[in-house]
Amino acid sequence: MRIPFLDKRRRAEESERISAAYPDGAGAAALFSECELLRDQAERVGVVLDDTPESLNALDQLLPRWRDDPEAMPWLGTDAGLYLGTVLVATIGGAHWHRRDDGQPVVVLDSGRELDVVEEGVGWATNGVPELSSVYAEVSAP
């Protein structure tokens, strides 16, 4: 059962825990890149998540079997967003993680643009759009 105000509180508490444990941001990036549920789903069908743009395309090709499990879907969407952010930070110069005042992790690009990758991931998991590879292509275009 999803209760919106509890979800926000949980995310804020988790973000505070991450920030306290990893004040330099590098540890938070490592924690965000774990994406256990997404990596497990991908591994089951032979998709390797190697933190590259190509792996985002491979994720876009998966059959969305997780949509049959309404409890897992938001978690998978969060993982997908964090994985998208991991690929962005790993491959786009100047991109870095930032925690907004509300606790939400976002990726900030060199231009100053802030991308709510979790929101993008939840949209992908729920509706299939935007495709993760499309978000990457749009953000990485010069």
mmCIF file with all atom_site columns, C-alpha atoms in Angstrom:
data_model
loop_
_atom_site.group_PDB
_atom_site.id
_atom_site.type_symbol
_atom_site.label_atom_id
_atom_site.label_alt_id
_atom_site.label_comp_id
_atom_site.label_asym_id
_atom_site.label_entity_id
_atom_site.label_seq_id
_atom_site.pdbx_PDB_ins_code
_atom_site.Cartn_x
_atom_site.Cartn_y
_atom_site.Cartn_z
_atom_site.occupancy
_atom_site.B_iso_or_equiv
_atom_site.pdbx_formal_charge
_atom_site.auth_seq_id
_atom_site.auth_comp_id
_atom_site.auth_asym_id
_atom_site.auth_atom_id
_atom_site.pdbx_PDB_model_num
ATOM 1   C CA . MET A 1 1   ? 0.000  0.000   0.000   1.00 0.00 ? 1   MET A CA 1
ATOM 2   C CA . ARG A 1 2   ? 1.376  3.379   -0.977  1.00 0.00 ? 2   ARG A CA 1
ATOM 3   C CA . ILE A 1 3   ? 0.635  6.270   1.311   1.00 0.00 ? 3   ILE A CA 1
ATOM 4   C CA . PRO A 1 4   ? 2.048  9.418   -0.331  1.00 0.00 ? 4   PRO A CA 1
ATOM 5   C CA . PHE A 1 5   ? 2.977  11.344  2.785   1.00 0.00 ? 5   PHE A CA 1
ATOM 6   C CA . LEU A 1 6   ? 4.728  8.279   4.243   1.00 0.00 ? 6   LEU A CA 1
ATOM 7   C CA . ASP A 1 7   ? 6.629  7.716   0.984   1.00 0.00 ? 7   ASP A CA 1
ATOM 8   C CA . LYS A 1 8   ? 7.914  11.293  1.109   1.00 0.00 ? 8   LYS A CA 1
ATOM 9   C CA . ARG A 1 9   ? 8.899  10.886  4.732   1.00 0.00 ? 9   ARG A CA 1
ATOM 10  C CA . ARG A 1 10  ? 10.653 7.566   4.010   1.00 0.00 ? 10  ARG A CA 1
ATOM 11  C CA . ARG A 1 11  ? 12.570 9.083   1.095   1.00 0.00 ? 11  ARG A CA 1
ATOM 12  C CA . ALA A 1 12  ? 13.623 12.063  3.207   1.00 0.00 ? 12  ALA A CA 1
ATOM 13  C CA . GLU A 1 13  ? 14.770 9.790   6.046   1.00 0.00 ? 13  GLU A CA 1
ATOM 14  C CA . GLU A 1 14  ? 16.692 7.578   3.590   1.00 0.00 ? 14  GLU A CA 1
ATOM 15  C CA . SER A 1 15  ? 18.289 10.619  2.012   1.00 0.00 ? 15  SER A CA 1
ATOM 16  C CA . GLU A 1 16  ? 19.369 11.926  5.425   1.00 0.00 ? 16  GLU A CA 1
ATOM 17  C CA . ARG A 1 17  ? 20.841 8.519   6.263   1.00 0.00 ? 17  ARG A CA 1
ATOM 18  C CA . ILE A 1 18  ? 22.777 8.473   2.991   1.00 0.00 ? 18  ILE A CA 1
ATOM 19  C CA . SER A 1 19  ? 24.031 12.034  3.455   1.00 0.00 ? 19  SER A CA 1
ATOM 20  C CA . ALA A 1 20  ? 25.177 11.334  7.010   1.00 0.00 ? 20  ALA A CA 1
ATOM 21  C CA . ALA A 1 21  ? 26.969 8.154   5.982   1.00 0.00 ? 21  ALA A CA 1
ATOM 22  C CA . TYR A 1 22  ? 28.537 9.623   2.844   1.00 0.00 ? 22  TYR A CA 1
ATOM 23  C CA . PRO A 1 23  ? 29.073 13.364  3.231   1.00 0.00 ? 23  PRO A CA 1
ATOM 24  C CA . ASP A 1 24  ? 31.448 13.566  0.244   1.00 0.00 ? 24  ASP A CA 1
ATOM 25  C CA . GLY A 1 25  ? 28.823 12.371  -2.268  1.00 0.00 ? 25  GLY A CA 1
ATOM 26  C CA . ALA A 1 26  ? 31.005 9.590   -3.672  1.00 0.00 ? 26  ALA A CA 1
ATOM 27  C CA . GLY A 1 27  ? 29.519 7.014   -1.334  1.00 0.00 ? 27  GLY A CA 1
ATOM 28  C CA . ALA A 1 28  ? 26.014 8.205   -2.133  1.00 0.00 ? 28  ALA A CA 1
ATOM 29  C CA . ALA A 1 29  ? 26.743 7.712   -5.828  1.00 0.00 ? 29  ALA A CA 1
ATOM 30  C CA . ALA A 1 30  ? 27.931 4.180   -5.077  1.00 0.00 ? 30  ALA A CA 1
ATOM 31  C CA . LEU A 1 31  ? 24.793 3.510   -3.053  1.00 0.00 ? 31  LEU A CA 1
ATOM 32  C CA . PHE A 1 32  ? 22.529 4.916   -5.779  1.00 0.00 ? 32  PHE A CA 1
ATOM 33  C CA . SER A 1 33  ? 24.212 2.708   -8.358  1.00 0.00 ? 33  SER A CA 1
ATOM 34  C CA . GLU A 1 34  ? 23.303 -0.509  -6.524  1.00 0.00 ? 34  GLU A CA 1
ATOM 35  C CA . CYS A 1 35  ? 19.751 -0.678  -7.957  1.00 0.00 ? 35  CYS A CA 1
ATOM 36  C CA . GLU A 1 36  ? 19.323 -4.241  -6.677  1.00 0.00 ? 36  GLU A CA 1
ATOM 37  C CA . LEU A 1 37  ? 15.779 -4.876  -7.867  1.00 0.00 ? 37  LEU A CA 1
ATOM 38  C CA . LEU A 1 38  ? 16.464 -3.554  -11.368 1.00 0.00 ? 38  LEU A CA 1
ATOM 39  C CA . ARG A 1 39  ? 19.746 -5.440  -11.660 1.00 0.00 ? 39  ARG A CA 1
ATOM 40  C CA . ASP A 1 40  ? 18.010 -8.635  -10.541 1.00 0.00 ? 40  ASP A CA 1
ATOM 41  C CA . GLN A 1 41  ? 15.196 -8.211  -13.090 1.00 0.00 ? 41  GLN A CA 1
ATOM 42  C CA . ALA A 1 42  ? 17.695 -7.496  -15.865 1.00 0.00 ? 42  ALA A CA 1
ATOM 43  C CA . GLU A 1 43  ? 19.965 -10.395 -14.944 1.00 0.00 ? 43  GLU A CA 1
ATOM 44  C CA . ARG A 1 44  ? 17.025 -12.825 -15.067 1.00 0.00 ? 44  ARG A CA 1
ATOM 45  C CA . VAL A 1 45  ? 16.606 -12.106 -18.773 1.00 0.00 ? 45  VAL A CA 1
ATOM 46  C CA . GLY A 1 46  ? 20.298 -11.832 -19.612 1.00 0.00 ? 46  GLY A CA 1
ATOM 47  C CA . VAL A 1 47  ? 20.672 -8.048  -19.703 1.00 0.00 ? 47  VAL A CA 1
ATOM 48  C CA . VAL A 1 48  ? 23.962 -6.809  -18.299 1.00 0.00 ? 48  VAL A CA 1
ATOM 49  C CA . LEU A 1 49  ? 23.830 -3.424  -16.597 1.00 0.00 ? 49  LEU A CA 1
ATOM 50  C CA . ASP A 1 50  ? 27.349 -2.110  -17.114 1.00 0.00 ? 50  ASP A CA 1
ATOM 51  C CA . ASP A 1 51  ? 26.637 1.601   -16.545 1.00 0.00 ? 51  ASP A CA 1
ATOM 52  C CA . THR A 1 52  ? 26.703 2.411   -20.276 1.00 0.00 ? 52  THR A CA 1
ATOM 53  C CA . PRO A 1 53  ? 24.151 4.116   -22.535 1.00 0.00 ? 53  PRO A CA 1
ATOM 54  C CA . GLU A 1 54  ? 23.778 0.816   -24.412 1.00 0.00 ? 54  GLU A CA 1
ATOM 55  C CA . SER A 1 55  ? 22.476 -0.836  -21.257 1.00 0.00 ? 55  SER A CA 1
ATOM 56  C CA . LEU A 1 56  ? 19.712 1.788   -21.086 1.00 0.00 ? 56  LEU A CA 1
ATOM 57  C CA . ASN A 1 57  ? 18.631 0.743   -24.566 1.00 0.00 ? 57  ASN A CA 1
ATOM 58  C CA . ALA A 1 58  ? 18.644 -2.901  -23.463 1.00 0.00 ? 58  ALA A CA 1
ATOM 59  C CA . LEU A 1 59  ? 16.404 -2.018  -20.502 1.00 0.00 ? 59  LEU A CA 1
ATOM 60  C CA . ASP A 1 60  ? 13.991 -0.261  -22.847 1.00 0.00 ? 60  ASP A CA 1
ATOM 61  C CA . GLN A 1 61  ? 13.611 -3.546  -24.741 1.00 0.00 ? 61  GLN A CA 1
ATOM 62  C CA . LEU A 1 62  ? 12.553 -5.587  -21.699 1.00 0.00 ? 62  LEU A CA 1
ATOM 63  C CA . LEU A 1 63  ? 9.012  -6.890  -21.507 1.00 0.00 ? 63  LEU A CA 1
ATOM 64  C CA . PRO A 1 64  ? 7.438  -4.976  -18.601 1.00 0.00 ? 64  PRO A CA 1
ATOM 65  C CA . ARG A 1 65  ? 6.454  -8.024  -16.512 1.00 0.00 ? 65  ARG A CA 1
ATOM 66  C CA . TRP A 1 66  ? 6.876  -5.939  -13.337 1.00 0.00 ? 66  TRP A CA 1
ATOM 67  C CA . ARG A 1 67  ? 3.673  -4.081  -14.153 1.00 0.00 ? 67  ARG A CA 1
ATOM 68  C CA . ASP A 1 68  ? 1.822  -7.160  -12.897 1.00 0.00 ? 68  ASP A CA 1
ATOM 69  C CA . ASP A 1 69  ? 3.170  -6.444  -9.408  1.00 0.00 ? 69  ASP A CA 1
ATOM 70  C CA . PRO A 1 70  ? 1.881  -3.052  -8.228  1.00 0.00 ? 70  PRO A CA 1
ATOM 71  C CA . GLU A 1 71  ? 3.988  -3.216  -5.053  1.00 0.00 ? 71  GLU A CA 1
ATOM 72  C CA . ALA A 1 72  ? 7.254  -3.784  -6.921  1.00 0.00 ? 72  ALA A CA 1
ATOM 73  C CA . MET A 1 73  ? 6.606  -1.268  -9.690  1.00 0.00 ? 73  MET A CA 1
ATOM 74  C CA . PRO A 1 74  ? 7.432  1.951   -7.785  1.00 0.00 ? 74  PRO A CA 1
ATOM 75  C CA . TRP A 1 75  ? 10.583 0.360   -6.348  1.00 0.00 ? 75  TRP A CA 1
ATOM 76  C CA . LEU A 1 76  ? 11.664 -0.808  -9.777  1.00 0.00 ? 76  LEU A CA 1
ATOM 77  C CA . GLY A 1 77  ? 10.922 2.658   -11.165 1.00 0.00 ? 77  GLY A CA 1
ATOM 78  C CA . THR A 1 78  ? 13.070 4.239   -8.473  1.00 0.00 ? 78  THR A CA 1
ATOM 79  C CA . ASP A 1 79  ? 15.879 1.803   -9.278  1.00 0.00 ? 79  ASP A CA 1
ATOM 80  C CA . ALA A 1 80  ? 15.513 2.558   -13.004 1.00 0.00 ? 80  ALA A CA 1
ATOM 81  C CA . GLY A 1 81  ? 15.810 6.268   -12.291 1.00 0.00 ? 81  GLY A CA 1
ATOM 82  C CA . LEU A 1 82  ? 18.827 5.815   -10.062 1.00 0.00 ? 82  LEU A CA 1
ATOM 83  C CA . TYR A 1 83  ? 20.416 3.621   -12.723 1.00 0.00 ? 83  TYR A CA 1
ATOM 84  C CA . LEU A 1 84  ? 19.726 6.279   -15.366 1.00 0.00 ? 84  LEU A CA 1
ATOM 85  C CA . GLY A 1 85  ? 21.407 8.800   -13.075 1.00 0.00 ? 85  GLY A CA 1
ATOM 86  C CA . THR A 1 86  ? 24.347 6.455   -12.565 1.00 0.00 ? 86  THR A CA 1
ATOM 87  C CA . VAL A 1 87  ? 24.870 6.202   -16.327 1.00 0.00 ? 87  VAL A CA 1
ATOM 88  C CA . LEU A 1 88  ? 24.545 9.978   -16.745 1.00 0.00 ? 88  LEU A CA 1
ATOM 89  C CA . VAL A 1 89  ? 27.080 10.712  -13.999 1.00 0.00 ? 89  VAL A CA 1
ATOM 90  C CA . ALA A 1 90  ? 29.478 8.061   -15.328 1.00 0.00 ? 90  ALA A CA 1
ATOM 91  C CA . THR A 1 91  ? 29.387 9.160   -18.960 1.00 0.00 ? 91  THR A CA 1
ATOM 92  C CA . ILE A 1 92  ? 28.589 12.877  -19.160 1.00 0.00 ? 92  ILE A CA 1
ATOM 93  C CA . GLY A 1 93  ? 31.305 15.292  -18.112 1.00 0.00 ? 93  GLY A CA 1
ATOM 94  C CA . GLY A 1 94  ? 30.284 17.566  -15.270 1.00 0.00 ? 94  GLY A CA 1
ATOM 95  C CA . ALA A 1 95  ? 27.141 15.598  -14.369 1.00 0.00 ? 95  ALA A CA 1
ATOM 96  C CA . HIS A 1 96  ? 26.863 14.922  -10.639 1.00 0.00 ? 96  HIS A CA 1
ATOM 97  C CA . TRP A 1 97  ? 24.403 13.839  -7.965  1.00 0.00 ? 97  TRP A CA 1
ATOM 98  C CA . HIS A 1 98  ? 22.687 16.435  -5.811  1.00 0.00 ? 98  HIS A CA 1
ATOM 99  C CA . ARG A 1 99  ? 20.124 16.126  -3.047  1.00 0.00 ? 99  ARG A CA 1
ATOM 100 C CA . ARG A 1 100 ? 17.306 18.651  -3.248  1.00 0.00 ? 100 ARG A CA 1
ATOM 101 C CA . ASP A 1 101 ? 15.880 20.214  -0.102  1.00 0.00 ? 101 ASP A CA 1
ATOM 102 C CA . ASP A 1 102 ? 13.009 17.708  -0.212  1.00 0.00 ? 102 ASP A CA 1
ATOM 103 C CA . GLY A 1 103 ? 15.540 14.853  -0.121  1.00 0.00 ? 103 GLY A CA 1
ATOM 104 C CA . GLN A 1 104 ? 15.044 13.762  -3.716  1.00 0.00 ? 104 GLN A CA 1
ATOM 105 C CA . PRO A 1 105 ? 18.274 12.750  -5.475  1.00 0.00 ? 105 PRO A CA 1
ATOM 106 C CA . VAL A 1 106 ? 18.690 14.493  -8.823  1.00 0.00 ? 106 VAL A CA 1
ATOM 107 C CA . VAL A 1 107 ? 21.418 14.697  -11.419 1.00 0.00 ? 107 VAL A CA 1
ATOM 108 C CA . VAL A 1 108 ? 22.757 18.165  -12.132 1.00 0.00 ? 108 VAL A CA 1
ATOM 109 C CA . LEU A 1 109 ? 24.321 18.699  -15.536 1.00 0.00 ? 109 LEU A CA 1
ATOM 110 C CA . ASP A 1 110 ? 27.238 20.982  -16.305 1.00 0.00 ? 110 ASP A CA 1
ATOM 111 C CA . SER A 1 111 ? 24.737 23.488  -17.738 1.00 0.00 ? 111 SER A CA 1
ATOM 112 C CA . GLY A 1 112 ? 23.026 23.678  -14.335 1.00 0.00 ? 112 GLY A CA 1
ATOM 113 C CA . ARG A 1 113 ? 19.964 21.759  -15.514 1.00 0.00 ? 113 ARG A CA 1
ATOM 114 C CA . GLU A 1 114 ? 18.544 19.519  -12.809 1.00 0.00 ? 114 GLU A CA 1
ATOM 115 C CA . LEU A 1 115 ? 17.100 16.174  -13.898 1.00 0.00 ? 115 LEU A CA 1
ATOM 116 C CA . ASP A 1 116 ? 14.743 14.295  -11.565 1.00 0.00 ? 116 ASP A CA 1
ATOM 117 C CA . VAL A 1 117 ? 15.913 10.850  -12.630 1.00 0.00 ? 117 VAL A CA 1
ATOM 118 C CA . VAL A 1 118 ? 13.671 9.036   -10.146 1.00 0.00 ? 118 VAL A CA 1
ATOM 119 C CA . GLU A 1 119 ? 10.609 10.663  -11.702 1.00 0.00 ? 119 GLU A CA 1
ATOM 120 C CA . GLU A 1 120 ? 11.863 9.624   -15.151 1.00 0.00 ? 120 GLU A CA 1
ATOM 121 C CA . GLY A 1 121 ? 12.427 6.063   -13.947 1.00 0.00 ? 121 GLY A CA 1
ATOM 122 C CA . VAL A 1 122 ? 9.000  5.772   -12.354 1.00 0.00 ? 122 VAL A CA 1
ATOM 123 C CA . GLY A 1 123 ? 7.428  7.009   -15.601 1.00 0.00 ? 123 GLY A CA 1
ATOM 124 C CA . TRP A 1 124 ? 9.392  4.392   -17.523 1.00 0.00 ? 124 TRP A CA 1
ATOM 125 C CA . ALA A 1 125 ? 8.393  1.573   -15.164 1.00 0.00 ? 125 ALA A CA 1
ATOM 126 C CA . THR A 1 126 ? 4.747  2.622   -15.074 1.00 0.00 ? 126 THR A CA 1
ATOM 127 C CA . ASN A 1 127 ? 4.062  3.622   -18.680 1.00 0.00 ? 127 ASN A CA 1
ATOM 128 C CA . GLY A 1 128 ? 7.175  2.779   -20.683 1.00 0.00 ? 128 GLY A CA 1
ATOM 129 C CA . VAL A 1 129 ? 7.748  6.436   -21.437 1.00 0.00 ? 129 VAL A CA 1
ATOM 130 C CA . PRO A 1 130 ? 9.985  8.203   -21.555 1.00 0.00 ? 130 PRO A CA 1
ATOM 131 C CA . GLU A 1 131 ? 12.382 5.492   -22.657 1.00 0.00 ? 131 GLU A CA 1
ATOM 132 C CA . LEU A 1 132 ? 15.539 5.628   -20.581 1.00 0.00 ? 132 LEU A CA 1
ATOM 133 C CA . SER A 1 133 ? 17.714 5.706   -23.694 1.00 0.00 ? 133 SER A CA 1
ATOM 134 C CA . SER A 1 134 ? 15.703 8.658   -25.027 1.00 0.00 ? 134 SER A CA 1
ATOM 135 C CA . VAL A 1 135 ? 16.218 10.619  -21.838 1.00 0.00 ? 135 VAL A CA 1
ATOM 136 C CA . TYR A 1 136 ? 19.940 9.895   -22.057 1.00 0.00 ? 136 TYR A CA 1
ATOM 137 C CA . ALA A 1 137 ? 20.078 10.921  -25.729 1.00 0.00 ? 137 ALA A CA 1
ATOM 138 C CA . GLU A 1 138 ? 18.236 14.179  -25.047 1.00 0.00 ? 138 GLU A CA 1
ATOM 139 C CA . VAL A 1 139 ? 20.395 15.072  -22.050 1.00 0.00 ? 139 VAL A CA 1
ATOM 140 C CA . SER A 1 140 ? 23.704 14.131  -23.657 1.00 0.00 ? 140 SER A CA 1
ATOM 141 C CA . ALA A 1 141 ? 23.104 15.952  -26.964 1.00 0.00 ? 141 ALA A CA 1
ATOM 142 C CA . PRO A 1 142 ? 25.401 18.955  -27.406 1.00 0.00 ? 142 PRO A CA 1
#
